[in-house]
mmCIF file of C-alpha atoms in Angstrom:
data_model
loop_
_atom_site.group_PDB
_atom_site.id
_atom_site.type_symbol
_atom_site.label_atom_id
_atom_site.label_comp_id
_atom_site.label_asym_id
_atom_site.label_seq_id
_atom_site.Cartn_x
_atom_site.Cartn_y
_atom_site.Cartn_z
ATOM 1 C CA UNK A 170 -11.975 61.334 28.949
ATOM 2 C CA UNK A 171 -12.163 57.543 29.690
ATOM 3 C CA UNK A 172 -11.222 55.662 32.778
ATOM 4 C CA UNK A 173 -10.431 52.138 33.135
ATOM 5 C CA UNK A 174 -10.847 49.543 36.049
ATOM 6 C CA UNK A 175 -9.675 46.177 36.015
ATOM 7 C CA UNK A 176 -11.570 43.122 37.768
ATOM 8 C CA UNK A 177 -14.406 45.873 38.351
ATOM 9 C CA UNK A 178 -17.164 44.309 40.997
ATOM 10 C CA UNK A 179 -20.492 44.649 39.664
ATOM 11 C CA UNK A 180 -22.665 44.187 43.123
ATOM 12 C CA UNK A 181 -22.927 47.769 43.423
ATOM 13 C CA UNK A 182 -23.693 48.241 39.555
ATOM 14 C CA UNK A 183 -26.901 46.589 39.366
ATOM 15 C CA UNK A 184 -30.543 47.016 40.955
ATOM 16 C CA UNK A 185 -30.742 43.273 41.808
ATOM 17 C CA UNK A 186 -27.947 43.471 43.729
ATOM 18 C CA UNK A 187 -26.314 39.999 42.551
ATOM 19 C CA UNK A 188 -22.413 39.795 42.925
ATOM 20 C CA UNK A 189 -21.133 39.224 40.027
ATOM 21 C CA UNK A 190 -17.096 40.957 38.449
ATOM 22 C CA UNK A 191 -16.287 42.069 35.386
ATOM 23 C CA UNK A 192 -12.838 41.557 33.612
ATOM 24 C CA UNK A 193 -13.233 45.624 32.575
ATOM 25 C CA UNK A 194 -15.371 48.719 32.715
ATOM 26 C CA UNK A 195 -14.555 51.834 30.632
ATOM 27 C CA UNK A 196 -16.094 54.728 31.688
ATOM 28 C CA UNK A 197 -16.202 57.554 28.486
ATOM 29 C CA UNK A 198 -17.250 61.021 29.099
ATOM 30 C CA UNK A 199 -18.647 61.307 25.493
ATOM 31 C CA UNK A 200 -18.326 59.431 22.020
ATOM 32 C CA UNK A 201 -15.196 61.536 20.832
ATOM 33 C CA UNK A 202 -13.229 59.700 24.098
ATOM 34 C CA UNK A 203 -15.073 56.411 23.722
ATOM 35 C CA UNK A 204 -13.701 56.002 19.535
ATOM 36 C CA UNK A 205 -10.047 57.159 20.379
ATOM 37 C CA UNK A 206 -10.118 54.693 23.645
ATOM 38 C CA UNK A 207 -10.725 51.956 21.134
ATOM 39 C CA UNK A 208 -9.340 53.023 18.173
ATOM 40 C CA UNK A 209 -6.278 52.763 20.470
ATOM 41 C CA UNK A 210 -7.244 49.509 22.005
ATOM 42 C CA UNK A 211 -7.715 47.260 18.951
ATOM 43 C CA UNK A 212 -7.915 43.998 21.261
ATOM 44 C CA UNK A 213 -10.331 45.170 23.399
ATOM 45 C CA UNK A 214 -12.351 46.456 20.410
ATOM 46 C CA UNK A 215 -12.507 43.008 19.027
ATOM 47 C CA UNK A 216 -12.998 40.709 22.070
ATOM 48 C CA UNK A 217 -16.810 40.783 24.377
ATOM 49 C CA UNK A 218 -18.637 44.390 24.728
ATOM 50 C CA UNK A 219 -21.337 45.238 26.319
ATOM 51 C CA UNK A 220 -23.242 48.681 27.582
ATOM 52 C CA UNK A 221 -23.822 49.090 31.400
ATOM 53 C CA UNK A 222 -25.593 52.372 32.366
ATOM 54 C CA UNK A 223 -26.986 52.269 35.638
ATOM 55 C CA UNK A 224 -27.854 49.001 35.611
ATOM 56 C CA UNK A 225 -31.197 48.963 36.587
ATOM 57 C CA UNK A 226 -32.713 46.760 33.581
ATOM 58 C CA UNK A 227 -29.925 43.636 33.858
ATOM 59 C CA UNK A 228 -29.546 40.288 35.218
ATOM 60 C CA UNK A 229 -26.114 38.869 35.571
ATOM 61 C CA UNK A 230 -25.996 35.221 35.744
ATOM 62 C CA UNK A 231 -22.263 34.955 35.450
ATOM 63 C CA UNK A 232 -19.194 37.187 35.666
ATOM 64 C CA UNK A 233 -18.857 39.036 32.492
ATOM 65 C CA UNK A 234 -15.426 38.124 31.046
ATOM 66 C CA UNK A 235 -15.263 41.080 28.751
ATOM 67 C CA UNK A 236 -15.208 44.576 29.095
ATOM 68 C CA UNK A 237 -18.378 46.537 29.885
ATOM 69 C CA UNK A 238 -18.841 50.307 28.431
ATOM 70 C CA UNK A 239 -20.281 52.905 31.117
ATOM 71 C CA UNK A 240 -21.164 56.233 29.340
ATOM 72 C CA UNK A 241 -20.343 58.823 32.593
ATOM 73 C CA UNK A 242 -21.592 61.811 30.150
ATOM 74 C CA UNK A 243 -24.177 63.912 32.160
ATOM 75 C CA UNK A 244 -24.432 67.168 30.223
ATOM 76 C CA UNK A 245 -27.929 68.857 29.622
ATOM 77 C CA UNK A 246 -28.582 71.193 26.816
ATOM 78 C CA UNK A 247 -31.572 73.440 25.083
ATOM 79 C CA UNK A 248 -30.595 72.763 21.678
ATOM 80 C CA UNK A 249 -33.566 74.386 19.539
ATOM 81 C CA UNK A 250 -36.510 75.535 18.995
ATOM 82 C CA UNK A 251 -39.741 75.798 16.847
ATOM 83 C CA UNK A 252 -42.890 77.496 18.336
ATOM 84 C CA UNK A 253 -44.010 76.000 21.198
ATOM 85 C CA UNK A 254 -42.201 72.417 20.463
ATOM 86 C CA UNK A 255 -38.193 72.625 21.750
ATOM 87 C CA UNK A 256 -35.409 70.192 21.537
ATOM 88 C CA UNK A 257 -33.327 68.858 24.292
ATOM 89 C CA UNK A 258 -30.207 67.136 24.394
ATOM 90 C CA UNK A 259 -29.026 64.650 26.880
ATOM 91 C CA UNK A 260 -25.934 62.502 27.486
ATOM 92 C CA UNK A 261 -25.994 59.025 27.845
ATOM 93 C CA UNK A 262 -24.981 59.072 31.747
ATOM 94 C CA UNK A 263 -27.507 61.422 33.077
ATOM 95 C CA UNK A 264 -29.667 59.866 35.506
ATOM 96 C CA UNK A 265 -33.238 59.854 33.844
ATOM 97 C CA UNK A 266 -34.859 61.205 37.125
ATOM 98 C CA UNK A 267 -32.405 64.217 36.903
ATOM 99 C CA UNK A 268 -33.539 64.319 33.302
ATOM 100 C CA UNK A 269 -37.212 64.689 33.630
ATOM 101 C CA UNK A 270 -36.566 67.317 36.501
ATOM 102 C CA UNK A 271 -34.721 69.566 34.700
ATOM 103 C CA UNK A 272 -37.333 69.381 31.947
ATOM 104 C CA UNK A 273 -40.105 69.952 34.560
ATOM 105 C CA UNK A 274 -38.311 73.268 35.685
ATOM 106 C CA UNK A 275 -37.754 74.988 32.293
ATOM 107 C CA UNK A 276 -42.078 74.198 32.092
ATOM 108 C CA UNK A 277 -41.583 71.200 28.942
ATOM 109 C CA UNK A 278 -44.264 68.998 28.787
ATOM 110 C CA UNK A 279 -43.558 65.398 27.896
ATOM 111 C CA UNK A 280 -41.367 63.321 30.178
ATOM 112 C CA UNK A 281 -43.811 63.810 33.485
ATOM 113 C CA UNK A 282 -45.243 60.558 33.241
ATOM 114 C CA UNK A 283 -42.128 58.884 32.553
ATOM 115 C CA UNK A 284 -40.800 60.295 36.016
ATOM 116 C CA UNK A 285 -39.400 57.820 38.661
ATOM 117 C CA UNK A 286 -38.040 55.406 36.172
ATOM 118 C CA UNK A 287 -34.805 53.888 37.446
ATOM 119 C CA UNK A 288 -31.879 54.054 35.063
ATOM 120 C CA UNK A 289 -30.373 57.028 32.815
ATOM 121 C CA UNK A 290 -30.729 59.085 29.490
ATOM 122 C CA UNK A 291 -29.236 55.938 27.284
ATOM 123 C CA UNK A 292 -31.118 53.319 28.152
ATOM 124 C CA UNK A 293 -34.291 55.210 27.500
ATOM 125 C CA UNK A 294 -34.753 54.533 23.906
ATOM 126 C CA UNK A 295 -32.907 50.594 24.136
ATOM 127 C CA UNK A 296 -36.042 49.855 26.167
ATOM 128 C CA UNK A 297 -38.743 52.503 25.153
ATOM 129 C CA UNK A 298 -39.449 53.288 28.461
ATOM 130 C CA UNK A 299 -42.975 53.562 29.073
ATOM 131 C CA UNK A 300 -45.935 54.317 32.173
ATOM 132 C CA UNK A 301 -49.026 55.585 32.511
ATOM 133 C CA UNK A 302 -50.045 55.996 28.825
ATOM 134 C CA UNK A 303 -46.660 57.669 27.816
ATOM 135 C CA UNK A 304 -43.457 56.125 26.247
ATOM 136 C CA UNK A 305 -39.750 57.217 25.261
ATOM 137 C CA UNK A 306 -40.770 56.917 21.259
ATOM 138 C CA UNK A 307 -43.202 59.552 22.282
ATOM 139 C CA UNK A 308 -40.953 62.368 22.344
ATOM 140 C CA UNK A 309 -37.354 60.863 21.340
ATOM 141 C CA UNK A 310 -35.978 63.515 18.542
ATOM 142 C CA UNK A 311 -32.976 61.715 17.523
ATOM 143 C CA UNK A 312 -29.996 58.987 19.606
ATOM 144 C CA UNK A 313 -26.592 59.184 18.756
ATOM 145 C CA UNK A 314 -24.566 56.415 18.560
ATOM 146 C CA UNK A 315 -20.824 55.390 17.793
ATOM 147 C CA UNK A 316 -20.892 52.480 15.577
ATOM 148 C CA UNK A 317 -18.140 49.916 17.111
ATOM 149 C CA UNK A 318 -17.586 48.136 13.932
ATOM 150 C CA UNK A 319 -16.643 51.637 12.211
ATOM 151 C CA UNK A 320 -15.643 53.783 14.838
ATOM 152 C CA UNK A 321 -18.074 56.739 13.105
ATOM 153 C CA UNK A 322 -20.689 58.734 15.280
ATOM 154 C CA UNK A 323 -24.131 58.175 13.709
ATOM 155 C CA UNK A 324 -27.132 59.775 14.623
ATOM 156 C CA UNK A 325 -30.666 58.030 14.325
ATOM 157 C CA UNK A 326 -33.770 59.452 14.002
ATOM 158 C CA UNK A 327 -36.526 58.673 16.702
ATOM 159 C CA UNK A 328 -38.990 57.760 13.389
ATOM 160 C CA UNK A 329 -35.802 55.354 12.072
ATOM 161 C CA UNK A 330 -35.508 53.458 16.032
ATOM 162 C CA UNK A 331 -37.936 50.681 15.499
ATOM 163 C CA UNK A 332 -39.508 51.620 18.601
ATOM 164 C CA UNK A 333 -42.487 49.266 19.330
ATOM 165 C CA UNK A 334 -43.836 47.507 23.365
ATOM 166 C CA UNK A 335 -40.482 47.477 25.168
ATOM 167 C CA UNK A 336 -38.422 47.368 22.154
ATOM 168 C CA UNK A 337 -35.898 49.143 19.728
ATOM 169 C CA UNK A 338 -33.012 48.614 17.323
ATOM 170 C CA UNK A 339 -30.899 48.119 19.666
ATOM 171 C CA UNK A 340 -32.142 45.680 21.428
ATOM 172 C CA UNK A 341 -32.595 44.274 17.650
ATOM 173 C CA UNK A 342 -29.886 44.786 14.536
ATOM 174 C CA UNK A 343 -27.462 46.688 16.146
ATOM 175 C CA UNK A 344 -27.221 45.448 19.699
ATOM 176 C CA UNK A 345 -23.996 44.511 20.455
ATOM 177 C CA UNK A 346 -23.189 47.406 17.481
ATOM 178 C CA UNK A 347 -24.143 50.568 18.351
ATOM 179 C CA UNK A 348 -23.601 52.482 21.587
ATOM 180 C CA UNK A 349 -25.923 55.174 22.522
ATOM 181 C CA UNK A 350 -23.982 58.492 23.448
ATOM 182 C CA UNK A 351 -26.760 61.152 23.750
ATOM 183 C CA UNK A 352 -30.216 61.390 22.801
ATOM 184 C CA UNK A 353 -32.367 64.901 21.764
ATOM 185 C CA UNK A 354 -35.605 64.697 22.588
ATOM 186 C CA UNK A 355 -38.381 66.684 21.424
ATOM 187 C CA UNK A 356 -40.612 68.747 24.067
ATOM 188 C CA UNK A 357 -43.678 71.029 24.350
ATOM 189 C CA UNK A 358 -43.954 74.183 26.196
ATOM 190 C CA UNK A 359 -48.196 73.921 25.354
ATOM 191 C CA UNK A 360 -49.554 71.532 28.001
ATOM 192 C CA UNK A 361 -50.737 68.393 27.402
ATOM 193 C CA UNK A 362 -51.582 66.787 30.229
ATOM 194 C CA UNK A 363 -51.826 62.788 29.477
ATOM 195 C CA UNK A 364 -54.168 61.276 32.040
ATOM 196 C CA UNK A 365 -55.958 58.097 30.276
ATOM 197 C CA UNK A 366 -55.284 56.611 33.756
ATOM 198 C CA UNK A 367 -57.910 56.102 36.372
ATOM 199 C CA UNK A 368 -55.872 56.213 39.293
ATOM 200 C CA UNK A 369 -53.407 58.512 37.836
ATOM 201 C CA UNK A 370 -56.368 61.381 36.721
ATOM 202 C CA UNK A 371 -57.637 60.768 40.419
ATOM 203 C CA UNK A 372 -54.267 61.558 42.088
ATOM 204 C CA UNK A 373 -53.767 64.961 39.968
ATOM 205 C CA UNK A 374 -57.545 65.929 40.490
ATOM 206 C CA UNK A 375 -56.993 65.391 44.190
ATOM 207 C CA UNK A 376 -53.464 67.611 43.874
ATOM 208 C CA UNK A 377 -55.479 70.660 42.599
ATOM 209 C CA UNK A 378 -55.313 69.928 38.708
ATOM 210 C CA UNK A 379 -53.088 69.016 36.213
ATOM 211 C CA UNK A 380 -49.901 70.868 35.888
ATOM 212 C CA UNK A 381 -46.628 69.611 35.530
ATOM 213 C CA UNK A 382 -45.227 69.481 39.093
ATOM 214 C CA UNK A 383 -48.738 67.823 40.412
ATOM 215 C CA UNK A 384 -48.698 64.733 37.560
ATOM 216 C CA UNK A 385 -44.958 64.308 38.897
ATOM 217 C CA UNK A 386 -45.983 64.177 41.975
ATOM 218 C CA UNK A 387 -48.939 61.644 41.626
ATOM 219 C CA UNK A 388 -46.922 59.463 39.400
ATOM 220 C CA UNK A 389 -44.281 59.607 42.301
ATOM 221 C CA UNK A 390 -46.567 58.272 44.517
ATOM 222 C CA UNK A 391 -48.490 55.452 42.850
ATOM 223 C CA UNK A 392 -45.011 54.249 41.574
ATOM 224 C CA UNK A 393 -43.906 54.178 45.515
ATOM 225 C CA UNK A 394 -47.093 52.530 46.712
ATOM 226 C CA UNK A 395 -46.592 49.687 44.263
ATOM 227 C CA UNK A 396 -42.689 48.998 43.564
ATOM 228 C CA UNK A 397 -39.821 48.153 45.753
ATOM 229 C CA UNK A 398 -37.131 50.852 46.426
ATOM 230 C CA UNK A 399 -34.018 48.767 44.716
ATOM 231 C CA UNK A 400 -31.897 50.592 47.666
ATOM 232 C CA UNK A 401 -34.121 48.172 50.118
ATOM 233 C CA UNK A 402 -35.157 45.413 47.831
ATOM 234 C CA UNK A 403 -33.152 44.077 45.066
ATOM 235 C CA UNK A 404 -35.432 44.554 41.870
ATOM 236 C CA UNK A 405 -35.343 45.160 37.716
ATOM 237 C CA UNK A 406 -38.915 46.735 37.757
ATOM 238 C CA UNK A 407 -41.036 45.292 36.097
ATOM 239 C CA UNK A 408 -39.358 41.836 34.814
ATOM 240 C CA UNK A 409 -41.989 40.403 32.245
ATOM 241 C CA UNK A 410 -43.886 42.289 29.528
ATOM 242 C CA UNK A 411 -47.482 42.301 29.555
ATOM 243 C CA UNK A 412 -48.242 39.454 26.642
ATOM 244 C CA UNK A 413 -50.325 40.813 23.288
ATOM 245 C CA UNK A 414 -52.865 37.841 22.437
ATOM 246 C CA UNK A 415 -55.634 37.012 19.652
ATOM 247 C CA UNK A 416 -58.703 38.266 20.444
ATOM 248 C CA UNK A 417 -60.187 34.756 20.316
ATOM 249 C CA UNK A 418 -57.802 33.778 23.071
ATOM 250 C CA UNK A 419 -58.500 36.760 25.248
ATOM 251 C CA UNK A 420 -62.726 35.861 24.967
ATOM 252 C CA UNK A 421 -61.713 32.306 25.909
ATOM 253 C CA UNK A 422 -59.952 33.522 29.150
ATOM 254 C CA UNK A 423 -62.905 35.993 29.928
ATOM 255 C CA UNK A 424 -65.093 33.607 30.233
ATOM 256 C CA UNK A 425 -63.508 31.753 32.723
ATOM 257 C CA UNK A 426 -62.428 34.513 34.449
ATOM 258 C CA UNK A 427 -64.621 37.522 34.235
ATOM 259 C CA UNK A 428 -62.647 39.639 36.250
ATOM 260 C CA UNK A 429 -59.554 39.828 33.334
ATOM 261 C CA UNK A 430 -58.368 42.998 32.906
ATOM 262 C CA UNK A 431 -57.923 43.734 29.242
ATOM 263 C CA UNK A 432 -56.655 46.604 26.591
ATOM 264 C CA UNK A 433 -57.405 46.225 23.005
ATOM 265 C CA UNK A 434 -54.145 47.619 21.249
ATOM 266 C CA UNK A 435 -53.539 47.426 17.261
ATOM 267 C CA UNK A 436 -51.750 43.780 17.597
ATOM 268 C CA UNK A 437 -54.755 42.657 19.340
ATOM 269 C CA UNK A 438 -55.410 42.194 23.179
ATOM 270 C CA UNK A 439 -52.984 43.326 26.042
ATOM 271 C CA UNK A 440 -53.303 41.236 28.865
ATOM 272 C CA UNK A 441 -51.362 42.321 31.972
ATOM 273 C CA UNK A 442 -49.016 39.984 32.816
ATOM 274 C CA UNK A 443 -48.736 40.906 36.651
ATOM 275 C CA UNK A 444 -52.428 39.323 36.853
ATOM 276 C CA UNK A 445 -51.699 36.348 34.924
ATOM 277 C CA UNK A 446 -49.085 35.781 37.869
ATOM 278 C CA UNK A 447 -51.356 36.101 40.501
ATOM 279 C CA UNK A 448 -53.629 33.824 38.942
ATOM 280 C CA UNK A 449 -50.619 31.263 38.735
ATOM 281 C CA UNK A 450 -50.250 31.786 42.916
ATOM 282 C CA UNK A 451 -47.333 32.677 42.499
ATOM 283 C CA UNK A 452 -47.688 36.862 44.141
ATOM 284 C CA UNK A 453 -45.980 37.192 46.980
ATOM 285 C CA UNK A 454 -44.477 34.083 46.830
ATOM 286 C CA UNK A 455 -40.772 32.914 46.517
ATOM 287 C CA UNK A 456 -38.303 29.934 45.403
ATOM 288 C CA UNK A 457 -34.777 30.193 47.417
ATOM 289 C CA UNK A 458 -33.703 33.408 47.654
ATOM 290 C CA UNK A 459 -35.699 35.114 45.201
ATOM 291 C CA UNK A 460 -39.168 36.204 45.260
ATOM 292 C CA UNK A 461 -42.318 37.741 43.467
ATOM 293 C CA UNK A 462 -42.946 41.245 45.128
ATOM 294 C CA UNK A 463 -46.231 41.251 47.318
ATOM 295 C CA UNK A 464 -47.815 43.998 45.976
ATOM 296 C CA UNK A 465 -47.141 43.679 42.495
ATOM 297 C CA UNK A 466 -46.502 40.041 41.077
ATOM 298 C CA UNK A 467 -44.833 41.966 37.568
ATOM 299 C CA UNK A 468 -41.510 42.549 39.792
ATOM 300 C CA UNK A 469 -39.273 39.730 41.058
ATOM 301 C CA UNK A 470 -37.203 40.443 43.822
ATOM 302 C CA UNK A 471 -33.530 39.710 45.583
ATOM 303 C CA UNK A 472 -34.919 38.334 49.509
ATOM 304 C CA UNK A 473 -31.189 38.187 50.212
ATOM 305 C CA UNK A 474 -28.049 37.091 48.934
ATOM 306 C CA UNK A 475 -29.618 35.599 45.352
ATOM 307 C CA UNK A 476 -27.890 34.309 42.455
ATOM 308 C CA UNK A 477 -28.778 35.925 39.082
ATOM 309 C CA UNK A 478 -29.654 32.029 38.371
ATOM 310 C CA UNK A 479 -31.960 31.417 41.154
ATOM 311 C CA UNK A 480 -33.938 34.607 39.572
ATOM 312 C CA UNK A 481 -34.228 33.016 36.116
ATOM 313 C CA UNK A 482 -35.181 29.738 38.055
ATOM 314 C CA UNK A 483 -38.038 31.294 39.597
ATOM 315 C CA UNK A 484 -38.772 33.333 36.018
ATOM 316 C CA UNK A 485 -38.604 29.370 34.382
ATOM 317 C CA UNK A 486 -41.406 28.427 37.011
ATOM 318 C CA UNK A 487 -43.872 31.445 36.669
ATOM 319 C CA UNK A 488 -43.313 31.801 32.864
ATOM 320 C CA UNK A 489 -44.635 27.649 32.952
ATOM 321 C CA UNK A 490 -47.219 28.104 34.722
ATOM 322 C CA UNK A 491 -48.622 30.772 33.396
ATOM 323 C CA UNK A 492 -48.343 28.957 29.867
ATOM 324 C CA UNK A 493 -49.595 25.713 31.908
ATOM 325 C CA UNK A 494 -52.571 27.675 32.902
ATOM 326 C CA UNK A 495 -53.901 30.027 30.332
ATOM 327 C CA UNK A 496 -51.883 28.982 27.282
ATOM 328 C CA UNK A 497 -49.578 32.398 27.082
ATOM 329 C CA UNK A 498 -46.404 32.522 27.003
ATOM 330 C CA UNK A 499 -45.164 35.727 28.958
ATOM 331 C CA UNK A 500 -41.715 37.225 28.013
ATOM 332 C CA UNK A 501 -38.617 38.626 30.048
ATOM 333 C CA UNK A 502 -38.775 42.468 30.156
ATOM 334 C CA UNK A 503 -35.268 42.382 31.936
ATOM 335 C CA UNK A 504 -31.732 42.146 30.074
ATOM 336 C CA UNK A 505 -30.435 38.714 31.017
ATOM 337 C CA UNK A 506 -26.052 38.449 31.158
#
């Protein structure tokens, strides 16, 4: 099933809460409606696409003249299993909270750290979700996908994504290409408790231990201490990635500043970008109508009535300065439109 609106308004369709229209949204209840909707639309096929899901990882800067497709498939489904390891399927258009919930009650370890994560099922794997030590690649199975330039349903193993900090095929090759339908991802009924966190192993310790509902529940709570509620605030999350740098860069910086927080990784060293922006001056502060978050200088935020360009303006000015000042040039986490 498919439904169609015409000069859609996007202010309610994105976490910023930027006004913004759209010449067309198609909502599809599943890839079979999706391919005869524009098998049967030819023009539509061949003119500007893009994927809006709940929104929550987007910029607009303009009006999109184009049409916008908004999977609306929520279904849930135990689709196998193998010892203690079981597959689940997901449509594109379940909300990923109501995701990891229903995973939680049927006792499957694997998406309780990714809990609280604005957005649904779909975007998951575009942006490799990720928190406290645990990320989408970690337990995606396979993502299904209808291929707009064929019109064929192809399914893509997690190994095949290109997963990597943030990242994925389809933010890569086939953006623009492939839309993500459903996605099976692969559980654990064994417990396995990931808790390489400080604050997050304090939190469960203080709950009583570490089973499934408590790490929920302590992930809940650090995430609500530190980020804006986009119902209150207008907010992407976290809008820069935390830059990857030589490890003769990273000494360099240390020295100067002792207190650097640092993470060796295989690339080299992870520096967290939300520190390099304090650094700058710029937490808590704002240009306009937009602002950097107060207690976390990773998020930008909507004070009021901002333009999707008075966000990137601010982005321009941190992203400078933090070059200006250490030499690094941080990069947009956030889907700019």
């Amino acid at each position: 099933m498919t439904r169609e609106i015409l000069h859609a308004d996007l202010l309610g369709r994105n976490s910023f809460g930027v006004a913004a229209t759209a010449d067309r949204i198609v909502e599809f209840s599943d890839a079979a409606s999706l391919r005869d909707y524009l098998a049967a639309h030819e023009d539509i096929r061949q003119g500007k696409l893009g994927v809006l899901g709940g929104g929550n990882n987007i910029l607009f800067t303009e009006d999109f003249h184009g049409t916008l497709l908004h999977p609306a498939g929520e279904g849930f489904s135990v689709t196998g299993s193998s010892g203690n390891s079981v597959s689940v399927r997901a449509e594109a258009g379940l909300d990923w909270e109501k995701f990891v919930e229903r995973c939680i009650g049927l006792g499957l370890w694997g998406t309780e750290n990714l809990t609280a994560i604005p957005g649904t099922v779909g975007a998951a794997p575009v942006q490799n979700i990720g928190a406290y030590g645990a990320e989408a690649k970690d337990i995606v199975e396979s993502v299904e996908t209808l291929d707009l330039a064929t019109l064929k349903e192809v399914s893509i193993a997690g190994c095949h994504c290109g997963f990597g900090y943030r990242d994925s095929i389809f933010k890569g090759v086939l953006k623009g290409r492939a839309v993500i339908t459903a996605v099976t991802f692969r559980l654990s009924r064994t417990p396995r408790p990931n808790l390489g966190y400080d604050a997050l192993a304090r939190e469960v310790e203080d709950a009583g231990g570490a089973t499934l509902e408590n790490i929920r529940t302590a992930v809940r709570r650090i995430r609500g201490e530190k980020l804006p509620d986009p119902a209150v605030t207008g907010n992407a999350g976290s809008f820069f990635k935390n830059p990857v740098v030589d490890g003769e860069l990273a000494e360099r910086i240390k020295r100067e500043y002792p207190d650097m927080p640092s993470y060796p990784v295989p690339e080299g060293v992870k520096i967290p970008a939300g520190w390099l922006i304090e650094k700058t001056g710029w937490k808590g502060a704002s240009l306009g109508r937009a602002g950097v978050y107060g207690k976390q200088a990773l998020i930008l935020v909507n004070l009021g009535g901002a333009t999707g360009n008075e966000v990137t303006a601010l982005a321009r000015r941190i992203t400078d300065d933090v070059e200006t000042r250490f030499g690094i040039r941080i990069a947009t986490e956030v889907n700019i439109w």
